[in-house]
Coordinates of C-alpha atoms in Angstrom, one line a residue:
M1 CA 54.7 26.3 28.5
A2 CA 51.7 26.7 30.7
M3 CA 48.4 27.6 29.2
A4 CA 45.1 27.9 31.0
F5 CA 42.0 27.7 28.8
K6 CA 38.3 28.2 29.3
V7 CA 35.9 27.0 26.6
S8 CA 33.1 29.5 25.9
P9 CA 30.0 28.5 23.8
T10 CA 30.3 31.9 22.0
I11 CA 33.6 30.9 20.5
F12 CA 33.8 27.1 20.6
F13 CA 31.5 26.1 17.8
P14 CA 32.1 28.8 15.2
I15 CA 35.9 28.0 15.3
F16 CA 36.6 25.1 13.1
F17 CA 39.9 24.1 14.7
I18 CA 41.0 24.8 18.2
I19 CA 44.5 23.6 19.1
I20 CA 45.5 23.5 22.7
S21 CA 48.8 22.7 24.4
V22 CA 48.5 22.6 28.2
F23 CA 51.1 22.6 30.9
I24 CA 53.9 21.1 28.7
S25 CA 57.1 22.1 27.0
F26 CA 59.2 20.1 24.6
S27 CA 62.1 20.8 22.2
K28 CA 61.5 21.6 18.5
A29 CA 62.8 18.2 17.6
Q30 CA 60.2 16.3 19.6
K31 CA 58.2 13.8 17.6
V32 CA 54.7 12.5 18.1
P33 CA 54.8 8.9 19.4
A34 CA 51.0 8.2 19.0
I35 CA 47.6 9.7 18.1
Y36 CA 44.6 8.9 20.3
V37 CA 41.3 9.7 18.5
F38 CA 37.9 10.5 20.1
G39 CA 34.8 11.3 18.0
D40 CA 32.0 10.3 15.7
S41 CA 31.6 9.0 12.1
L42 CA 33.9 11.7 10.7
L43 CA 36.8 10.0 12.3
D44 CA 35.6 6.4 12.7
V45 CA 38.0 4.0 11.1
G46 CA 36.1 0.8 11.9
N47 CA 35.0 0.6 15.5
N48 CA 31.3 0.3 14.6
N49 CA 32.1 -2.9 12.6
Y50 CA 32.4 -4.6 15.9
L51 CA 29.1 -3.4 17.3
T52 CA 26.7 -6.2 16.6
I53 CA 23.4 -4.4 16.5
S54 CA 24.5 -1.0 15.3
V55 CA 22.9 0.3 12.2
A56 CA 25.5 3.1 11.9
K57 CA 28.0 1.1 9.8
A58 CA 29.9 1.7 6.6
N59 CA 31.6 -1.7 6.1
F60 CA 29.9 -2.3 2.8
P61 CA 30.1 -0.8 -0.8
H62 CA 30.3 1.8 -2.1
N63 CA 32.2 3.0 0.9
G64 CA 35.9 2.5 0.5
I65 CA 35.8 2.6 -3.3
D66 CA 38.9 4.8 -3.4
F67 CA 40.6 3.4 -0.3
P68 CA 44.0 1.8 -1.1
T69 CA 42.5 -1.7 -0.7
K70 CA 39.4 -0.7 -2.7
K71 CA 37.3 -2.2 0.0
A72 CA 34.9 -0.8 2.6
T73 CA 36.7 -0.5 6.0
G74 CA 34.1 1.1 8.2
R75 CA 35.0 4.6 7.2
F76 CA 32.0 6.7 6.2
C77 CA 33.8 7.9 3.1
N78 CA 34.9 6.9 -0.4
G79 CA 38.5 6.6 0.8
K80 CA 40.6 7.9 3.7
N81 CA 39.3 10.3 6.3
A82 CA 40.8 13.0 8.4
A83 CA 42.2 10.5 11.0
D84 CA 44.2 8.9 8.2
F85 CA 45.6 12.1 6.8
L86 CA 46.5 13.5 10.2
A87 CA 48.5 10.4 10.9
E88 CA 50.3 10.7 7.6
K89 CA 51.3 14.2 8.5
V90 CA 53.3 13.0 11.5
W91 CA 54.6 9.9 9.9
L92 CA 52.5 7.4 11.8
P93 CA 50.2 4.6 10.7
T94 CA 46.5 5.3 11.2
S95 CA 45.4 4.6 14.8
P96 CA 43.5 1.3 14.7
P97 CA 40.0 0.9 16.0
Y98 CA 40.1 0.1 19.7
L99 CA 37.5 -2.7 19.4
S100 CA 39.6 -4.4 16.7
L101 CA 42.4 -4.7 19.2
V102 CA 40.5 -5.9 22.3
S103 CA 38.3 -8.3 20.3
K104 CA 41.3 -10.3 19.2
S105 CA 41.9 -13.6 21.1
T106 CA 45.5 -12.7 21.7
K107 CA 46.2 -9.0 22.1
K108 CA 49.8 -8.2 21.2
K109 CA 51.9 -6.3 23.7
G110 CA 52.5 -2.8 22.5
S111 CA 49.3 -2.7 20.4
F112 CA 48.4 0.7 22.0
N113 CA 51.8 2.3 21.6
A114 CA 51.3 3.9 18.2
G115 CA 47.8 5.1 19.1
V116 CA 44.2 4.0 19.2
S117 CA 41.0 5.3 17.7
F118 CA 37.9 5.3 19.9
A119 CA 35.8 7.2 17.4
S120 CA 32.4 5.7 16.6
G121 CA 29.7 6.6 14.0
G122 CA 26.6 8.0 15.7
A123 CA 28.5 8.9 18.9
G124 CA 27.8 12.1 20.8
I125 CA 28.9 14.1 23.8
F126 CA 25.8 13.0 25.7
N127 CA 24.9 9.4 26.4
G128 CA 21.8 8.4 24.5
T129 CA 22.6 10.6 21.5
D130 CA 22.7 7.4 19.4
D131 CA 19.3 6.1 20.5
E132 CA 17.9 6.2 16.9
L133 CA 21.1 4.4 15.6
R134 CA 20.7 1.7 18.3
Q135 CA 24.4 1.4 19.2
S136 CA 27.6 3.5 19.1
I137 CA 30.3 4.3 21.6
P138 CA 29.4 7.6 23.3
L139 CA 32.2 9.9 24.5
T140 CA 31.8 8.8 28.1
K141 CA 32.6 5.2 27.1
Q142 CA 35.4 6.3 24.7
V143 CA 37.1 8.1 27.6
G144 CA 36.6 5.0 29.7
Y145 CA 38.3 2.9 27.1
Y146 CA 41.2 5.5 27.0
S147 CA 41.5 5.0 30.8
Q148 CA 42.0 1.3 30.2
V149 CA 44.6 2.0 27.5
C150 CA 46.5 4.2 29.9
A151 CA 46.5 1.5 32.6
D152 CA 47.7 -1.0 30.0
L153 CA 50.6 1.4 29.0
Q154 CA 51.6 1.9 32.6
Q155 CA 51.8 -1.9 33.1
Q156 CA 53.8 -2.3 30.0
L157 CA 56.1 0.8 30.1
G158 CA 56.1 1.8 33.7
T159 CA 54.3 4.8 35.2
Q160 CA 56.9 7.5 34.2
A161 CA 57.5 6.2 30.7
A162 CA 53.8 5.9 30.1
Q163 CA 53.2 9.5 31.3
D164 CA 56.0 10.7 29.0
H165 CA 54.5 8.8 26.1
L166 CA 51.0 10.2 26.6
S167 CA 52.2 13.7 27.2
K168 CA 53.9 13.7 23.8
S169 CA 51.1 12.1 21.9
L170 CA 48.3 14.0 20.1
H171 CA 44.8 13.6 21.4
V172 CA 42.3 14.4 18.6
V173 CA 38.6 15.1 19.4
L174 CA 35.8 15.7 16.9
I175 CA 32.3 15.3 18.3
G176 CA 29.1 17.1 18.8
S177 CA 27.3 17.1 15.4
N178 CA 25.0 14.2 16.5
D179 CA 24.1 16.0 19.7
I180 CA 23.0 19.0 17.6
F181 CA 21.0 16.7 15.2
G182 CA 19.4 15.1 18.2
Y183 CA 18.3 18.5 19.6
L184 CA 16.8 19.6 16.3
D185 CA 14.9 16.3 16.0
S186 CA 13.6 16.3 19.6
S187 CA 10.7 18.6 20.4
S188 CA 10.9 17.6 24.1
T189 CA 14.5 18.6 24.3
Q190 CA 13.8 21.9 22.5
T191 CA 11.1 22.5 25.1
Q192 CA 13.5 21.7 27.9
Y193 CA 16.4 23.8 26.6
T194 CA 16.8 26.9 24.5
P195 CA 19.5 26.5 21.8
E196 CA 21.9 28.6 23.9
Q197 CA 21.2 26.5 27.0
Y198 CA 21.7 23.2 25.1
V199 CA 25.1 24.4 23.6
D200 CA 26.2 25.5 27.1
L201 CA 25.4 22.0 28.4
M202 CA 27.3 20.5 25.5
V203 CA 30.3 22.6 26.2
S204 CA 30.3 22.0 29.9
T205 CA 29.9 18.2 29.4
L206 CA 32.7 18.1 26.8
K207 CA 34.9 20.1 29.2
Q208 CA 34.5 17.5 31.9
H209 CA 35.5 14.8 29.4
L210 CA 38.6 16.8 28.3
Q211 CA 39.6 17.3 32.0
R212 CA 39.4 13.6 32.6
I213 CA 41.6 12.9 29.5
H214 CA 44.0 15.5 30.8
S215 CA 44.1 13.9 34.2
L216 CA 45.1 10.6 32.7
G217 CA 48.2 12.2 31.1
A218 CA 47.2 13.9 27.8
R219 CA 48.8 17.3 27.2
K220 CA 48.4 18.0 23.5
F221 CA 44.9 18.3 22.2
V222 CA 43.5 18.9 18.7
L223 CA 39.8 19.9 19.1
L224 CA 37.9 20.2 15.9
G225 CA 34.7 22.2 15.8
T226 CA 31.3 20.5 15.1
G227 CA 29.6 20.1 11.7
P228 CA 30.1 21.3 8.2
T229 CA 28.5 24.7 8.8
Y230 CA 31.5 26.9 9.7
G231 CA 34.9 28.0 8.6
I232 CA 36.4 25.9 5.8
F233 CA 33.2 24.4 4.6
R234 CA 31.6 27.8 4.1
N235 CA 34.8 28.8 2.3
I236 CA 34.6 25.8 0.1
E237 CA 31.0 26.4 -0.7
Q238 CA 31.7 30.0 -1.7
N239 CA 34.9 29.3 -3.6
P240 CA 34.6 25.7 -4.8
S241 CA 36.8 26.0 -7.9
S242 CA 39.8 27.3 -5.8
Y243 CA 39.7 23.9 -4.0
G244 CA 39.1 21.8 -7.2
F245 CA 35.4 21.1 -6.6
N246 CA 32.5 21.4 -9.1
E247 CA 29.7 20.1 -6.9
T248 CA 29.0 21.5 -3.4
K249 CA 25.4 20.4 -2.8
A250 CA 24.7 17.0 -4.2
A251 CA 26.2 14.0 -2.4
C252 CA 28.3 11.6 -4.5
C253 CA 26.6 8.4 -3.2
G254 CA 23.0 8.0 -2.2
L255 CA 19.4 8.1 -3.6
G256 CA 16.8 10.7 -4.4
Y257 CA 17.1 14.4 -4.7
L258 CA 20.8 15.5 -4.5
N259 CA 21.5 11.9 -3.5
A260 CA 20.4 13.0 0.0
K261 CA 17.2 11.0 0.6
A262 CA 19.0 7.8 1.6
P263 CA 22.5 6.9 2.8
C264 CA 25.2 5.3 0.7
L265 CA 24.1 1.7 0.3
P266 CA 25.1 -1.1 -2.1
V267 CA 22.0 -0.3 -4.1
S268 CA 22.7 3.4 -4.2
S269 CA 24.1 5.2 -7.2
Y270 CA 27.5 6.9 -6.9
C271 CA 29.3 9.5 -9.0
P272 CA 32.3 8.6 -11.2
N273 CA 34.0 11.9 -10.3
R274 CA 34.5 11.7 -6.5
R275 CA 37.2 14.4 -6.5
D276 CA 34.7 16.9 -7.8
H277 CA 32.3 16.5 -4.9
V278 CA 32.5 18.0 -1.4
F279 CA 30.2 15.4 0.1
W280 CA 30.4 11.6 -0.2
D281 CA 26.9 10.9 1.3
F282 CA 24.3 13.1 2.9
Y283 CA 26.3 13.6 6.0
H284 CA 30.0 12.9 5.3
P285 CA 32.7 14.6 3.3
T286 CA 34.6 12.9 0.4
E287 CA 38.3 11.9 0.8
A288 CA 39.2 15.1 -1.1
T289 CA 37.4 17.3 1.5
H290 CA 38.9 15.4 4.4
R291 CA 42.4 16.1 2.9
I292 CA 41.7 19.8 2.7
L293 CA 40.4 19.9 6.2
V294 CA 43.6 18.4 7.5
E295 CA 45.8 20.7 5.4
H296 CA 44.1 23.7 7.1
C297 CA 44.3 22.0 10.5
F298 CA 48.0 21.0 10.2
Q299 CA 49.6 24.1 8.5
G300 CA 46.9 26.7 8.2
S301 CA 46.3 29.8 10.3
T302 CA 42.8 31.0 9.3
Y303 CA 40.9 28.3 11.2
T304 CA 43.3 27.3 13.9
V305 CA 43.5 28.8 17.4
P306 CA 45.9 29.4 19.1
M307 CA 48.3 27.5 16.8
N308 CA 48.1 24.8 14.1
V309 CA 49.0 21.2 14.6
E310 CA 52.4 21.5 13.0
E311 CA 53.3 24.2 15.6
L312 CA 51.8 22.1 18.4
V313 CA 53.9 19.1 17.4
S314 CA 57.1 21.2 17.6
L315 CA 56.5 22.2 21.2

């Protein structure tokens, strides 16, 4: 199937999930060999643990309190996040943090075969988005790491086999919230760009990154819209009981009013009823919310265009 696509700022951000399959056709029985993940703290599974001076970390309590190991892993969540649940949907283990693989003294052959996560808390589409957080992996660098992974796969599998592997794999991208926060916090940037101009620049820059990922062999993309202000989040806020939530405003873990005056820290208070809360801390959803997001992404139709992930996988 061939599909040409053009991302428009008027439709890109209000849509929560955009699923794209480009220049590829597979049988219904085709399985997903791997998931390659690009993004920010909503998908980070531990890359920032390996960034020495980064302050955007979640490898301490009370993060991870509901994770299977009951320990903080670097996920900005009480338990699993969307990257975990999406992997479960296609019967794969969670794609490990890229930095956890390359920082080992002896990297195993085949360590990239089941997928890799490049997602990093604080990352943005633009370089420098993380200036206040001191250190993260911006999208430019994430794509650079992906290029290295592709080269490694070609050496290991051979060029044709590596291309076949990459074309069948899912490439998940969720990024942009930190760029928007950066714009709202910067009077100089607001002077330089109108909101519309800034979003246009975000979209054009993201498009360049996606084109490079595509040029390296990716064919199946799952693009998730930015921030908890559209689609399913709005639906949850308006109809919390239908999703099993009782609290849509206050964070579960934090300090101050609505637990939103400070991040989730070891000294923070946290709620005993995490399943009732939409938000874990002042920025990030709870495990329960992540699960719902993936359900909509994988099998839903309301927030997915032009198809859901289950349909994409079957191509």
